[in-house]
mmCIF file of C-alpha atoms and ligand atoms in Angstrom:
data_model
loop_
_atom_site.group_PDB
_atom_site.id
_atom_site.type_symbol
_atom_site.label_atom_id
_atom_site.label_comp_id
_atom_site.label_asym_id
_atom_site.label_seq_id
_atom_site.Cartn_x
_atom_site.Cartn_y
_atom_site.Cartn_z
ATOM 1 C CA MET A 1 0.000 0.000 0.000
ATOM 2 C CA LYS A 2 1.258 3.436 -0.935
ATOM 3 C CA PHE A 3 0.388 6.435 1.227
ATOM 4 C CA ARG A 4 -0.159 9.846 -0.210
ATOM 5 C CA ASN A 5 2.682 12.290 0.258
ATOM 6 C CA PHE A 6 0.488 15.285 0.749
ATOM 7 C CA LYS A 7 1.615 18.733 -0.437
ATOM 8 C CA MET A 8 0.214 21.521 1.704
ATOM 9 C CA VAL A 9 -0.027 25.280 1.475
ATOM 10 C CA ASP A 10 3.369 26.676 2.522
ATOM 11 C CA TYR A 11 2.383 29.672 4.638
ATOM 12 C CA VAL A 12 -0.793 30.613 6.485
ATOM 13 C CA VAL A 13 -1.770 33.839 8.219
ATOM 14 C CA PHE A 14 -4.979 33.918 10.265
ATOM 15 C CA GLY A 15 -6.598 36.864 11.997
ATOM 16 C CA ARG A 16 -8.932 39.812 11.750
ATOM 17 C CA GLY A 17 -7.226 42.549 9.761
ATOM 18 C CA SER A 18 -4.436 40.235 8.557
ATOM 19 C CA PHE A 19 -5.216 41.284 4.973
ATOM 20 C CA ASP A 20 -3.168 44.401 5.655
ATOM 21 C CA GLN A 21 -0.026 42.273 5.924
ATOM 22 C CA LEU A 22 -0.236 41.478 2.224
ATOM 23 C CA GLN A 23 2.215 44.143 1.112
ATOM 24 C CA GLU A 24 4.888 42.871 3.482
ATOM 25 C CA ILE A 25 4.235 39.267 2.482
ATOM 26 C CA LEU A 26 4.540 40.003 -1.236
ATOM 27 C CA ALA A 27 7.706 42.125 -1.005
ATOM 28 C CA PRO A 28 10.294 39.286 -1.065
ATOM 29 C CA HIS A 29 8.499 37.616 -3.984
ATOM 30 C CA ARG A 30 8.583 40.594 -6.311
ATOM 31 C CA LYS A 31 10.899 40.067 -9.269
ATOM 32 C CA GLU A 32 12.303 43.125 -10.936
ATOM 33 C CA LYS A 33 10.316 44.152 -14.029
ATOM 34 C CA PHE A 34 7.635 41.526 -13.491
ATOM 35 C CA PRO A 35 4.374 42.625 -11.886
ATOM 36 C CA MET A 36 2.150 41.109 -9.257
ATOM 37 C CA ILE A 37 -1.317 40.456 -10.641
ATOM 38 C CA PHE A 38 -4.315 40.753 -8.347
ATOM 39 C CA PHE A 39 -7.348 38.701 -9.357
ATOM 40 C CA VAL A 40 -10.237 40.274 -7.479
ATOM 41 C CA ASP A 41 -13.814 38.955 -7.410
ATOM 42 C CA HIS A 42 -15.955 41.353 -9.451
ATOM 43 C CA PHE A 43 -18.175 41.859 -6.386
ATOM 44 C CA PHE A 44 -15.488 44.269 -5.125
ATOM 45 C CA GLN A 45 -15.367 46.370 -8.296
ATOM 46 C CA THR A 46 -17.430 49.102 -6.654
ATOM 47 C CA LYS A 47 -16.031 48.700 -3.146
ATOM 48 C CA GLN A 48 -13.554 51.562 -3.092
ATOM 49 C CA ASP A 49 -12.713 51.189 0.603
ATOM 50 C CA PHE A 50 -11.566 47.647 0.052
ATOM 51 C CA LEU A 51 -9.838 48.325 -3.255
ATOM 52 C CA SER A 52 -7.756 51.080 -1.665
ATOM 53 C CA ARG A 53 -6.298 48.463 0.714
ATOM 54 C CA ILE A 54 -4.917 46.299 -2.107
ATOM 55 C CA PRO A 55 -1.152 46.900 -2.160
ATOM 56 C CA ALA A 56 -0.809 47.179 -5.946
ATOM 57 C CA GLU A 57 2.298 49.025 -7.070
ATOM 58 C CA GLU A 58 2.371 51.123 -10.192
ATOM 59 C CA SER A 59 3.503 48.336 -12.484
ATOM 60 C CA ASP A 60 1.100 45.783 -10.984
ATOM 61 C CA GLU A 61 -2.331 45.049 -12.371
ATOM 62 C CA VAL A 62 -5.712 44.449 -10.757
ATOM 63 C CA ILE A 63 -8.016 42.266 -12.845
ATOM 64 C CA PHE A 64 -11.636 41.819 -11.819
ATOM 65 C CA ILE A 65 -12.720 38.225 -12.235
ATOM 66 C CA ASP A 66 -16.205 37.712 -13.598
ATOM 67 C CA VAL A 67 -17.625 34.879 -11.533
ATOM 68 C CA SER A 68 -21.179 35.039 -12.863
ATOM 69 C CA HIS A 69 -20.279 31.628 -14.240
ATOM 70 C CA GLU A 70 -17.910 29.263 -12.498
ATOM 71 C CA PRO A 71 -14.401 29.170 -14.045
ATOM 72 C CA LYS A 72 -14.036 27.784 -17.533
ATOM 73 C CA THR A 73 -10.848 26.548 -19.192
ATOM 74 C CA ILE A 74 -11.310 29.127 -21.935
ATOM 75 C CA TYR A 75 -11.347 31.997 -19.399
ATOM 76 C CA VAL A 76 -8.136 30.639 -17.850
ATOM 77 C CA ASP A 77 -6.505 30.319 -21.282
ATOM 78 C CA ASP A 78 -7.535 33.837 -22.345
ATOM 79 C CA LEU A 79 -6.203 35.460 -19.175
ATOM 80 C CA THR A 80 -2.982 33.430 -19.363
ATOM 81 C CA SER A 81 -2.260 34.447 -22.919
ATOM 82 C CA PHE A 82 -3.149 38.080 -22.169
ATOM 83 C CA LEU A 83 -0.648 38.140 -19.285
ATOM 84 C CA LYS A 84 2.074 36.299 -21.196
ATOM 85 C CA LYS A 85 1.770 38.618 -24.188
ATOM 86 C CA LYS A 86 1.789 41.737 -22.060
ATOM 87 C CA TYR A 87 4.487 40.835 -19.540
ATOM 88 C CA GLY A 88 6.344 37.708 -20.704
ATOM 89 C CA THR A 89 6.009 36.410 -17.192
ATOM 90 C CA ILE A 90 4.848 37.764 -13.850
ATOM 91 C CA SER A 91 6.026 37.725 -10.245
ATOM 92 C CA GLY A 92 2.852 36.186 -8.933
ATOM 93 C CA ILE A 93 -0.932 36.092 -8.712
ATOM 94 C CA ILE A 94 -3.049 36.958 -5.709
ATOM 95 C CA GLY A 95 -6.598 35.566 -5.834
ATOM 96 C CA ILE A 96 -9.043 37.527 -3.663
ATOM 97 C CA GLY A 97 -12.591 36.170 -3.643
ATOM 98 C CA GLY A 98 -14.643 33.014 -3.300
ATOM 99 C CA GLY A 99 -13.772 29.550 -4.592
ATOM 100 C CA SER A 100 -14.175 30.656 -8.210
ATOM 101 C CA THR A 101 -11.657 33.512 -7.996
ATOM 102 C CA MET A 102 -9.204 31.444 -5.966
ATOM 103 C CA ASP A 103 -9.413 28.643 -8.539
ATOM 104 C CA MET A 104 -8.843 31.135 -11.363
ATOM 105 C CA ALA A 105 -5.721 32.361 -9.576
ATOM 106 C CA LYS A 106 -4.386 28.840 -9.075
ATOM 107 C CA ALA A 107 -5.124 27.806 -12.648
ATOM 108 C CA VAL A 108 -3.601 30.881 -14.324
ATOM 109 C CA SER A 109 -0.537 30.642 -12.078
ATOM 110 C CA LEU A 110 -0.009 27.076 -13.336
ATOM 111 C CA MET A 111 -0.731 27.869 -16.967
ATOM 112 C CA ILE A 112 1.820 30.701 -17.092
ATOM 113 C CA ASN A 113 4.493 27.985 -16.806
ATOM 114 C CA ASN A 114 2.828 25.041 -18.558
ATOM 115 C CA PRO A 115 2.330 24.786 -22.331
ATOM 116 C CA GLY A 116 -0.988 24.278 -24.124
ATOM 117 C CA SER A 117 -4.512 24.727 -22.826
ATOM 118 C CA SER A 118 -5.740 24.287 -19.270
ATOM 119 C CA LYS A 119 -8.156 21.666 -20.585
ATOM 120 C CA ASP A 120 -5.156 19.392 -21.198
ATOM 121 C CA TYR A 121 -4.478 19.310 -17.457
ATOM 122 C CA GLN A 122 -7.961 18.482 -16.169
ATOM 123 C CA GLY A 123 -7.384 15.316 -14.239
ATOM 124 C CA TRP A 124 -4.969 13.979 -11.669
ATOM 125 C CA ASP A 125 -1.247 14.827 -11.671
ATOM 126 C CA LEU A 126 -1.024 15.999 -15.270
ATOM 127 C CA VAL A 127 0.535 19.411 -14.540
ATOM 128 C CA LYS A 128 4.252 19.280 -15.401
ATOM 129 C CA PHE A 129 5.828 22.439 -13.985
ATOM 130 C CA PRO A 130 5.269 24.583 -10.897
ATOM 131 C CA GLY A 131 3.253 27.738 -11.496
ATOM 132 C CA VAL A 132 4.259 31.271 -10.549
ATOM 133 C CA TYR A 133 4.008 32.361 -6.897
ATOM 134 C CA LYS A 134 0.364 32.362 -5.818
ATOM 135 C CA VAL A 135 -1.558 33.677 -2.848
ATOM 136 C CA GLY A 136 -5.159 32.865 -1.908
ATOM 137 C CA ILE A 137 -7.352 35.209 0.124
ATOM 138 C CA PRO A 138 -10.913 33.960 0.669
ATOM 139 C CA THR A 139 -13.771 36.449 0.914
ATOM 140 C CA LEU A 140 -16.340 33.661 1.145
ATOM 141 C CA SER A 141 -15.911 30.517 3.247
ATOM 142 C CA GLY A 142 -16.825 26.900 2.716
ATOM 143 C CA THR A 143 -15.241 25.491 -0.435
ATOM 144 C CA GLY A 144 -11.819 24.826 1.078
ATOM 145 C CA ALA A 145 -10.328 26.042 -2.226
ATOM 146 C CA GLU A 146 -7.846 28.006 -0.117
ATOM 147 C CA ILE A 147 -6.221 24.766 1.018
ATOM 148 C CA SER A 148 -6.951 22.202 -1.690
ATOM 149 C CA ARG A 149 -4.688 20.733 -4.368
ATOM 150 C CA THR A 150 -7.213 21.388 -7.109
ATOM 151 C CA ALA A 151 -8.518 24.227 -9.265
ATOM 152 C CA ILE A 152 -11.916 23.188 -10.566
ATOM 153 C CA LEU A 153 -12.622 24.123 -14.177
ATOM 154 C CA THR A 154 -15.349 23.473 -16.690
ATOM 155 C CA GLY A 155 -13.869 22.545 -20.044
ATOM 156 C CA PRO A 156 -15.361 21.549 -23.379
ATOM 157 C CA GLU A 157 -15.642 17.914 -22.352
ATOM 158 C CA ARG A 158 -15.748 17.798 -18.601
ATOM 159 C CA LYS A 159 -15.937 19.601 -15.303
ATOM 160 C CA LEU A 160 -12.802 18.484 -13.527
ATOM 161 C CA GLY A 161 -10.026 20.088 -11.539
ATOM 162 C CA LEU A 162 -6.344 20.578 -12.206
ATOM 163 C CA ASN A 163 -5.366 18.257 -9.342
ATOM 164 C CA SER A 164 -1.649 18.333 -8.689
ATOM 165 C CA ASP A 165 1.075 18.970 -6.141
ATOM 166 C CA PHE A 166 1.761 22.261 -7.931
ATOM 167 C CA THR A 167 -1.801 23.486 -7.414
ATOM 168 C CA PRO A 168 -1.884 24.500 -3.707
ATOM 169 C CA PHE A 169 -1.233 28.130 -2.902
ATOM 170 C CA ASP A 170 2.209 29.187 -1.649
ATOM 171 C CA GLN A 171 0.530 31.461 0.858
ATOM 172 C CA ILE A 172 -2.980 32.020 2.169
ATOM 173 C CA ILE A 173 -4.340 34.869 4.251
ATOM 174 C CA LEU A 174 -7.399 34.007 6.326
ATOM 175 C CA ASP A 175 -8.966 37.258 7.463
ATOM 176 C CA PRO A 176 -12.491 36.697 8.841
ATOM 177 C CA GLU A 177 -13.301 40.385 8.368
ATOM 178 C CA LEU A 178 -13.428 39.747 4.635
ATOM 179 C CA ILE A 179 -16.465 37.469 4.828
ATOM 180 C CA TYR A 180 -18.481 40.039 6.744
ATOM 181 C CA ASN A 181 -21.664 40.923 4.880
ATOM 182 C CA VAL A 182 -21.758 38.014 2.438
ATOM 183 C CA PRO A 183 -25.459 37.765 1.450
ATOM 184 C CA LYS A 184 -27.365 35.191 3.515
ATOM 185 C CA GLU A 185 -28.122 32.710 0.753
ATOM 186 C CA GLN A 186 -24.583 32.740 -0.559
ATOM 187 C CA ARG A 187 -23.182 32.253 2.934
ATOM 188 C CA PHE A 188 -25.510 29.316 3.427
ATOM 189 C CA TYR A 189 -24.779 27.579 0.111
ATOM 190 C CA THR A 190 -21.020 27.949 0.398
ATOM 191 C CA GLY A 191 -21.212 26.958 4.090
ATOM 192 C CA MET A 192 -23.152 23.840 3.127
ATOM 193 C CA ASP A 193 -20.389 22.939 0.688
ATOM 194 C CA CYS A 194 -18.199 22.619 3.767
ATOM 195 C CA TYR A 195 -20.849 20.642 5.663
ATOM 196 C CA ILE A 196 -21.191 18.225 2.733
ATOM 197 C CA HIS A 197 -17.394 17.879 2.446
ATOM 198 C CA CYS A 198 -17.392 16.702 6.061
ATOM 199 C CA ILE A 199 -20.260 14.230 5.692
ATOM 200 C CA GLU A 200 -18.784 12.756 2.519
ATOM 201 C CA SER A 201 -15.301 12.548 3.926
ATOM 202 C CA LEU A 202 -16.322 11.093 7.299
ATOM 203 C CA SER A 203 -18.606 8.454 5.827
ATOM 204 C CA GLY A 204 -16.350 7.513 2.910
ATOM 205 C CA THR A 205 -14.258 4.370 2.541
ATOM 206 C CA TYR A 206 -11.061 6.458 2.304
ATOM 207 C CA ILE A 207 -11.466 7.794 5.835
ATOM 208 C CA ASN A 208 -8.455 7.735 8.169
ATOM 209 C CA GLU A 209 -7.538 9.482 11.422
ATOM 210 C CA PHE A 210 -5.861 12.384 9.641
ATOM 211 C CA SER A 211 -9.041 13.212 7.706
ATOM 212 C CA ARG A 212 -11.321 12.385 10.580
ATOM 213 C CA SER A 213 -9.614 14.777 12.974
ATOM 214 C CA TYR A 214 -10.153 17.703 10.596
ATOM 215 C CA GLY A 215 -13.558 16.503 9.353
ATOM 216 C CA GLU A 216 -15.028 16.141 12.835
ATOM 217 C CA LYS A 217 -13.834 19.585 13.846
ATOM 218 C CA ALA A 218 -15.226 21.180 10.686
ATOM 219 C CA LEU A 219 -18.521 19.316 11.071
ATOM 220 C CA GLU A 220 -18.877 20.426 14.686
ATOM 221 C CA SER A 221 -18.190 24.029 13.611
ATOM 222 C CA CYS A 222 -20.823 23.863 10.852
ATOM 223 C CA GLN A 223 -23.313 22.455 13.339
ATOM 224 C CA LYS A 224 -22.575 25.296 15.761
ATOM 225 C CA ILE A 225 -22.968 27.918 13.082
ATOM 226 C CA PHE A 226 -25.938 26.562 11.193
ATOM 227 C CA ARG A 227 -27.887 24.794 13.942
ATOM 228 C CA GLN A 228 -27.174 26.449 17.267
ATOM 229 C CA LYS A 229 -26.103 30.004 16.641
ATOM 230 C CA ASP A 230 -27.740 32.578 14.518
ATOM 231 C CA GLN A 231 -25.793 31.730 11.398
ATOM 232 C CA TRP A 232 -25.763 35.299 10.186
ATOM 233 C CA ASP A 233 -24.046 36.436 13.334
ATOM 234 C CA ASN A 234 -20.683 37.778 12.237
ATOM 235 C CA ALA A 235 -19.073 36.528 15.421
ATOM 236 C CA SER A 236 -19.202 33.127 13.720
ATOM 237 C CA ASP A 237 -17.141 34.349 10.753
ATOM 238 C CA ASP A 238 -13.900 33.211 12.398
ATOM 239 C CA LEU A 239 -15.369 29.766 13.001
ATOM 240 C CA LEU A 240 -16.755 29.460 9.482
ATOM 241 C CA MET A 241 -13.429 30.453 7.974
ATOM 242 C CA MET A 242 -11.637 27.758 9.961
ATOM 243 C CA ALA A 243 -14.370 25.201 9.210
ATOM 244 C CA SER A 244 -13.740 25.752 5.515
ATOM 245 C CA TYR A 245 -10.011 25.235 6.032
ATOM 246 C CA ALA A 246 -10.481 22.101 8.160
ATOM 247 C CA GLY A 247 -13.115 20.672 5.792
ATOM 248 C CA GLY A 248 -10.655 21.177 2.943
ATOM 249 C CA MET A 249 -7.888 19.478 4.929
ATOM 250 C CA SER A 250 -10.217 16.577 5.617
ATOM 251 C CA ILE A 251 -11.035 15.887 1.970
ATOM 252 C CA ALA A 252 -7.436 16.481 0.934
ATOM 253 C CA TYR A 253 -6.475 13.230 2.602
ATOM 254 C CA SER A 254 -9.721 11.406 1.754
ATOM 255 C CA GLN A 255 -12.274 12.392 -0.905
ATOM 256 C CA VAL A 256 -15.743 13.765 -1.418
ATOM 257 C CA GLY A 257 -18.610 11.483 -2.426
ATOM 258 C CA VAL A 258 -21.999 11.069 -4.063
ATOM 259 C CA ALA A 259 -23.293 14.660 -3.770
ATOM 260 C CA HIS A 260 -20.182 16.058 -5.435
ATOM 261 C CA ALA A 261 -20.032 13.394 -8.125
ATOM 262 C CA VAL A 262 -23.648 14.032 -9.116
ATOM 263 C CA SER A 263 -23.455 17.801 -8.701
ATOM 264 C CA TYR A 264 -20.497 18.070 -11.125
ATOM 265 C CA GLY A 265 -22.757 16.648 -13.857
ATOM 266 C CA LEU A 266 -25.423 19.268 -13.092
ATOM 267 C CA SER A 267 -22.893 22.104 -13.167
ATOM 268 C CA TYR A 268 -21.389 20.849 -16.414
ATOM 269 C CA LEU A 269 -24.715 20.738 -18.226
ATOM 270 C CA LEU A 270 -26.779 23.438 -16.541
ATOM 271 C CA GLY A 271 -24.097 25.725 -15.098
ATOM 272 C CA THR A 272 -25.526 25.184 -11.596
ATOM 273 C CA HIS A 273 -23.227 26.801 -9.026
ATOM 274 C CA HIS A 274 -21.254 24.395 -6.873
ATOM 275 C CA GLY A 275 -22.840 25.134 -3.482
ATOM 276 C CA VAL A 276 -26.363 25.215 -4.901
ATOM 277 C CA GLY A 277 -25.831 22.044 -6.955
ATOM 278 C CA ASN A 278 -24.494 20.179 -3.937
ATOM 279 C CA CYS A 279 -27.551 21.166 -1.894
ATOM 280 C CA ILE A 280 -29.961 20.174 -4.687
ATOM 281 C CA VAL A 281 -28.352 16.728 -4.865
ATOM 282 C CA PHE A 282 -27.700 16.195 -1.149
ATOM 283 C CA ASN A 283 -31.389 16.784 -0.441
ATOM 284 C CA HIS A 284 -32.062 13.494 -2.306
ATOM 285 C CA LEU A 285 -29.336 11.342 -0.768
ATOM 286 C CA ASP A 286 -31.120 9.784 2.240
ATOM 287 C CA GLU A 287 -30.079 6.374 0.955
ATOM 288 C CA TYR A 288 -26.366 7.208 1.263
ATOM 289 C CA TYR A 289 -26.140 9.763 4.084
ATOM 290 C CA PRO A 290 -29.355 9.400 6.150
ATOM 291 C CA GLU A 291 -28.259 11.315 9.260
ATOM 292 C CA GLY A 292 -26.468 14.040 7.354
ATOM 293 C CA VAL A 293 -29.431 14.605 5.053
ATOM 294 C CA SER A 294 -31.900 14.897 7.894
ATOM 295 C CA GLU A 295 -29.666 17.357 9.759
ATOM 296 C CA PHE A 296 -29.156 19.266 6.504
ATOM 297 C CA ARG A 297 -32.929 19.654 6.114
ATOM 298 C CA GLU A 298 -33.145 21.114 9.623
ATOM 299 C CA MET A 299 -30.445 23.646 8.738
ATOM 300 C CA VAL A 300 -32.213 24.539 5.495
ATOM 301 C CA LYS A 301 -35.391 25.141 7.463
ATOM 302 C CA LYS A 302 -33.661 27.203 10.121
ATOM 303 C CA ALA A 303 -32.041 29.350 7.447
ATOM 304 C CA GLY A 304 -35.310 29.768 5.539
ATOM 305 C CA ILE A 305 -33.716 28.708 2.266
ATOM 306 C CA CYS A 306 -35.666 27.208 -0.646
ATOM 307 C CA ILE A 307 -33.535 24.536 -2.286
ATOM 308 C CA PRO A 308 -34.361 24.509 -6.029
ATOM 309 C CA GLN A 309 -36.367 21.522 -7.266
ATOM 310 C CA HIS A 310 -37.176 19.934 -10.626
ATOM 311 C CA VAL A 311 -34.046 21.370 -12.207
ATOM 312 C CA THR A 312 -33.694 18.433 -14.595
ATOM 313 C CA SER A 313 -37.291 18.250 -15.775
ATOM 314 C CA GLY A 314 -37.601 18.378 -19.539
ATOM 315 C CA LEU A 315 -34.016 17.359 -20.271
ATOM 316 C CA SER A 316 -33.406 15.041 -23.225
ATOM 317 C CA SER A 317 -31.851 11.568 -23.047
ATOM 318 C CA VAL A 318 -28.675 12.934 -24.610
ATOM 319 C CA GLU A 319 -28.472 15.562 -21.880
ATOM 320 C CA PHE A 320 -29.002 12.982 -19.143
ATOM 321 C CA ASP A 321 -26.278 10.888 -20.774
ATOM 322 C CA ASN A 322 -23.911 13.869 -20.735
ATOM 323 C CA MET A 323 -24.429 14.385 -17.025
ATOM 324 C CA ILE A 324 -24.056 10.675 -16.325
ATOM 325 C CA ASN A 325 -20.787 10.543 -18.290
ATOM 326 C CA VAL A 326 -19.305 13.508 -16.408
ATOM 327 C CA SER A 327 -20.398 12.044 -13.109
ATOM 328 C CA LEU A 328 -19.219 8.472 -13.653
ATOM 329 C CA GLY A 329 -15.845 9.803 -14.815
ATOM 330 C CA LEU A 330 -15.151 10.901 -11.228
ATOM 331 C CA VAL A 331 -13.851 7.500 -10.207
ATOM 332 C CA PRO A 332 -12.148 8.398 -6.880
ATOM 333 C CA LEU A 333 -15.313 10.101 -5.625
ATOM 334 C CA TRP A 334 -17.465 7.043 -6.313
ATOM 335 C CA GLU A 335 -14.860 4.682 -4.959
ATOM 336 C CA ASN A 336 -14.643 6.694 -1.749
ATOM 337 C CA ALA A 337 -18.421 6.828 -1.391
ATOM 338 C CA LEU A 338 -19.382 3.280 -2.316
ATOM 339 C CA GLY A 339 -16.219 1.185 -2.234
ATOM 340 C CA LYS A 340 -14.239 -0.653 -4.892
ATOM 341 C CA ASN A 341 -17.359 -2.290 -6.330
ATOM 342 C CA TRP A 342 -19.089 1.031 -6.832
ATOM 343 C CA ARG A 343 -19.815 0.302 -10.504
ATOM 344 C CA GLU A 344 -22.115 -2.533 -9.455
ATOM 345 C CA ILE A 345 -23.978 -0.210 -7.102
ATOM 346 C CA MET A 346 -24.168 2.988 -9.119
ATOM 347 C CA THR A 347 -25.252 1.761 -12.533
ATOM 348 C CA ARG A 348 -26.127 4.192 -15.336
ATOM 349 C CA GLU A 349 -29.807 3.368 -14.774
ATOM 350 C CA LYS A 350 -29.640 4.115 -11.071
ATOM 351 C CA LEU A 351 -27.817 7.383 -11.672
ATOM 352 C CA ARG A 352 -30.317 8.397 -14.365
ATOM 353 C CA GLU A 353 -33.138 7.756 -11.904
ATOM 354 C CA LEU A 354 -31.377 9.970 -9.349
ATOM 355 C CA TYR A 355 -30.825 12.771 -11.874
ATOM 356 C CA GLU A 356 -34.493 12.591 -12.874
ATOM 357 C CA ARG A 357 -35.535 13.184 -9.263
ATOM 358 C CA LEU A 358 -33.479 16.379 -8.849
HETATM 359 P P1 NAD B 1 -18.021 31.864 -5.885
HETATM 360 O O1 NAD B 1 -16.596 32.132 -5.770
HETATM 361 O O2 NAD B 1 -18.515 31.264 -7.160
HETATM 362 O O3 NAD B 1 -18.813 33.223 -5.600
HETATM 363 C C1 NAD B 1 -20.231 33.209 -5.448
HETATM 364 C C2 NAD B 1 -20.783 34.640 -5.397
HETATM 365 O O4 NAD B 1 -20.368 35.298 -4.198
HETATM 366 C C3 NAD B 1 -20.268 35.511 -6.528
HETATM 367 O O5 NAD B 1 -21.347 36.272 -7.011
HETATM 368 C C4 NAD B 1 -19.237 36.412 -5.863
HETATM 369 O O6 NAD B 1 -19.115 37.645 -6.545
HETATM 370 C C5 NAD B 1 -19.838 36.587 -4.493
HETATM 371 N N1 NAD B 1 -18.914 36.976 -3.418
HETATM 372 C C6 NAD B 1 -17.653 36.546 -3.156
HETATM 373 N N2 NAD B 1 -17.171 37.124 -2.021
HETATM 374 C C7 NAD B 1 -18.152 37.921 -1.552
HETATM 375 C C8 NAD B 1 -18.278 38.798 -0.421
HETATM 376 N N3 NAD B 1 -17.301 38.925 0.497
HETATM 377 N N4 NAD B 1 -19.441 39.457 -0.253
HETATM 378 C C9 NAD B 1 -20.457 39.317 -1.143
HETATM 379 N N5 NAD B 1 -20.409 38.511 -2.234
HETATM 380 C C10 NAD B 1 -19.263 37.834 -2.436
HETATM 381 O O7 NAD B 1 -18.579 30.961 -4.692
HETATM 382 P P2 NAD B 1 -17.934 29.823 -3.797
HETATM 383 O O8 NAD B 1 -19.079 29.033 -3.301
HETATM 384 O O9 NAD B 1 -16.950 30.354 -2.831
HETATM 385 O O10 NAD B 1 -17.089 28.973 -4.824
HETATM 386 C C11 NAD B 1 -17.643 28.076 -5.754
HETATM 387 C C12 NAD B 1 -16.555 27.727 -6.712
HETATM 388 O O11 NAD B 1 -15.502 27.083 -6.014
HETATM 389 C C13 NAD B 1 -16.960 26.818 -7.832
HETATM 390 O O12 NAD B 1 -16.358 27.259 -9.028
HETATM 391 C C14 NAD B 1 -16.408 25.474 -7.422
HETATM 392 O O13 NAD B 1 -16.137 24.636 -8.527
HETATM 393 C C15 NAD B 1 -15.160 25.884 -6.695
HETATM 394 N N6 NAD B 1 -14.707 24.933 -5.681
HETATM 395 C C16 NAD B 1 -13.381 24.704 -5.619
HETATM 396 C C17 NAD B 1 -12.874 23.825 -4.707
HETATM 397 C C18 NAD B 1 -11.415 23.572 -4.673
HETATM 398 O O14 NAD B 1 -10.971 22.790 -3.844
HETATM 399 N N7 NAD B 1 -10.635 24.169 -5.520
HETATM 400 C C19 NAD B 1 -13.715 23.173 -3.798
HETATM 401 C C20 NAD B 1 -15.075 23.443 -3.870
HETATM 402 C C21 NAD B 1 -15.560 24.332 -4.808
HETATM 403 ZN ZN1 ZN B 2 -17.390 21.124 -2.644
#
């Protein structure tokens, strides 16, 4: 048996107001003549107070990332070629935003130093060379993208991450002040991504003490935030930020499961956002995660959220087949959820029936 030699983020800063340390952190990584590029979630485009705190020097560039749709390989390729043409290379990329912006930062950092299109690297351990220096700064918590070894992209043929040892950030800054004021629904959906990471990791066949220790802590934090406390209370921002981190650490050494495998198919075909797609699917997974699903429904009720229903009604057989193909391609997720014989359990027919219920 071979154990994973797990590459982690190199440096972590945590604390309210820690964002203001960014300038000092970047200084030793600046290469003469090559700029730092700040990828900033387009939500902040009109937030002058925040923008004035970004330590961009004259030769640096701030690029607002349009996250109306989750990241596509073509968006990564366009930004990479724009930056390469303009600067040759760059000192680094700082991704400031939710999972989508952080994944864009990771992916473009890798593609600056790897030939071809980002679609060529969707999969496991296909990236050949380290990217440029990259920093992740979450402004939304739950995905664990700040800690993970993947950058999830939708390409022409699949929704699949660039999973590699070169993908984790060199540095992350966890400043709970940055998730203050995230709209309620968004906070809930991204928070539930974390909750579902924990359930899928803890009940998967890949579970081990490393993953369990992080997964249990993250699960307990999600329960505190979304069941006991008023989840919109900003005092829980610190806890939510660390839950996201710990949930990400948990799946890094195990895997996610059925909700993610099915939700990727939905996102690929319908563009459903990750957090929303996971909730739509998880709501129908009593057979696989009975306790988690019933607790999830309580949290949905407490939050007063309406999980979308009937999102697949009216789809054609070809469209169902597309979703099924994307989903069944996620072998490690199914193997973690259902064991080595997962193909006998999750047949195409059974998966089609599940998709039809969503
Ligand atoms: P997101 O990044 O897609 O952003 C969702 C919305 O929130 C956007 O409209 C954005 O503008 C807005 N937003 C961001 N910060 C805000 C703030 N502080 N205040 C108000 N609005 C804000 O959402 P997400 O749920 O964080 O990320 C989902 C993405 O992450 C998907 O693309 C998914 O594939 C990816 N993901 C990646 C990993 C990974 O390990 N790399 C894991 C899970 C999900
Ligand atoms: Zn997720």
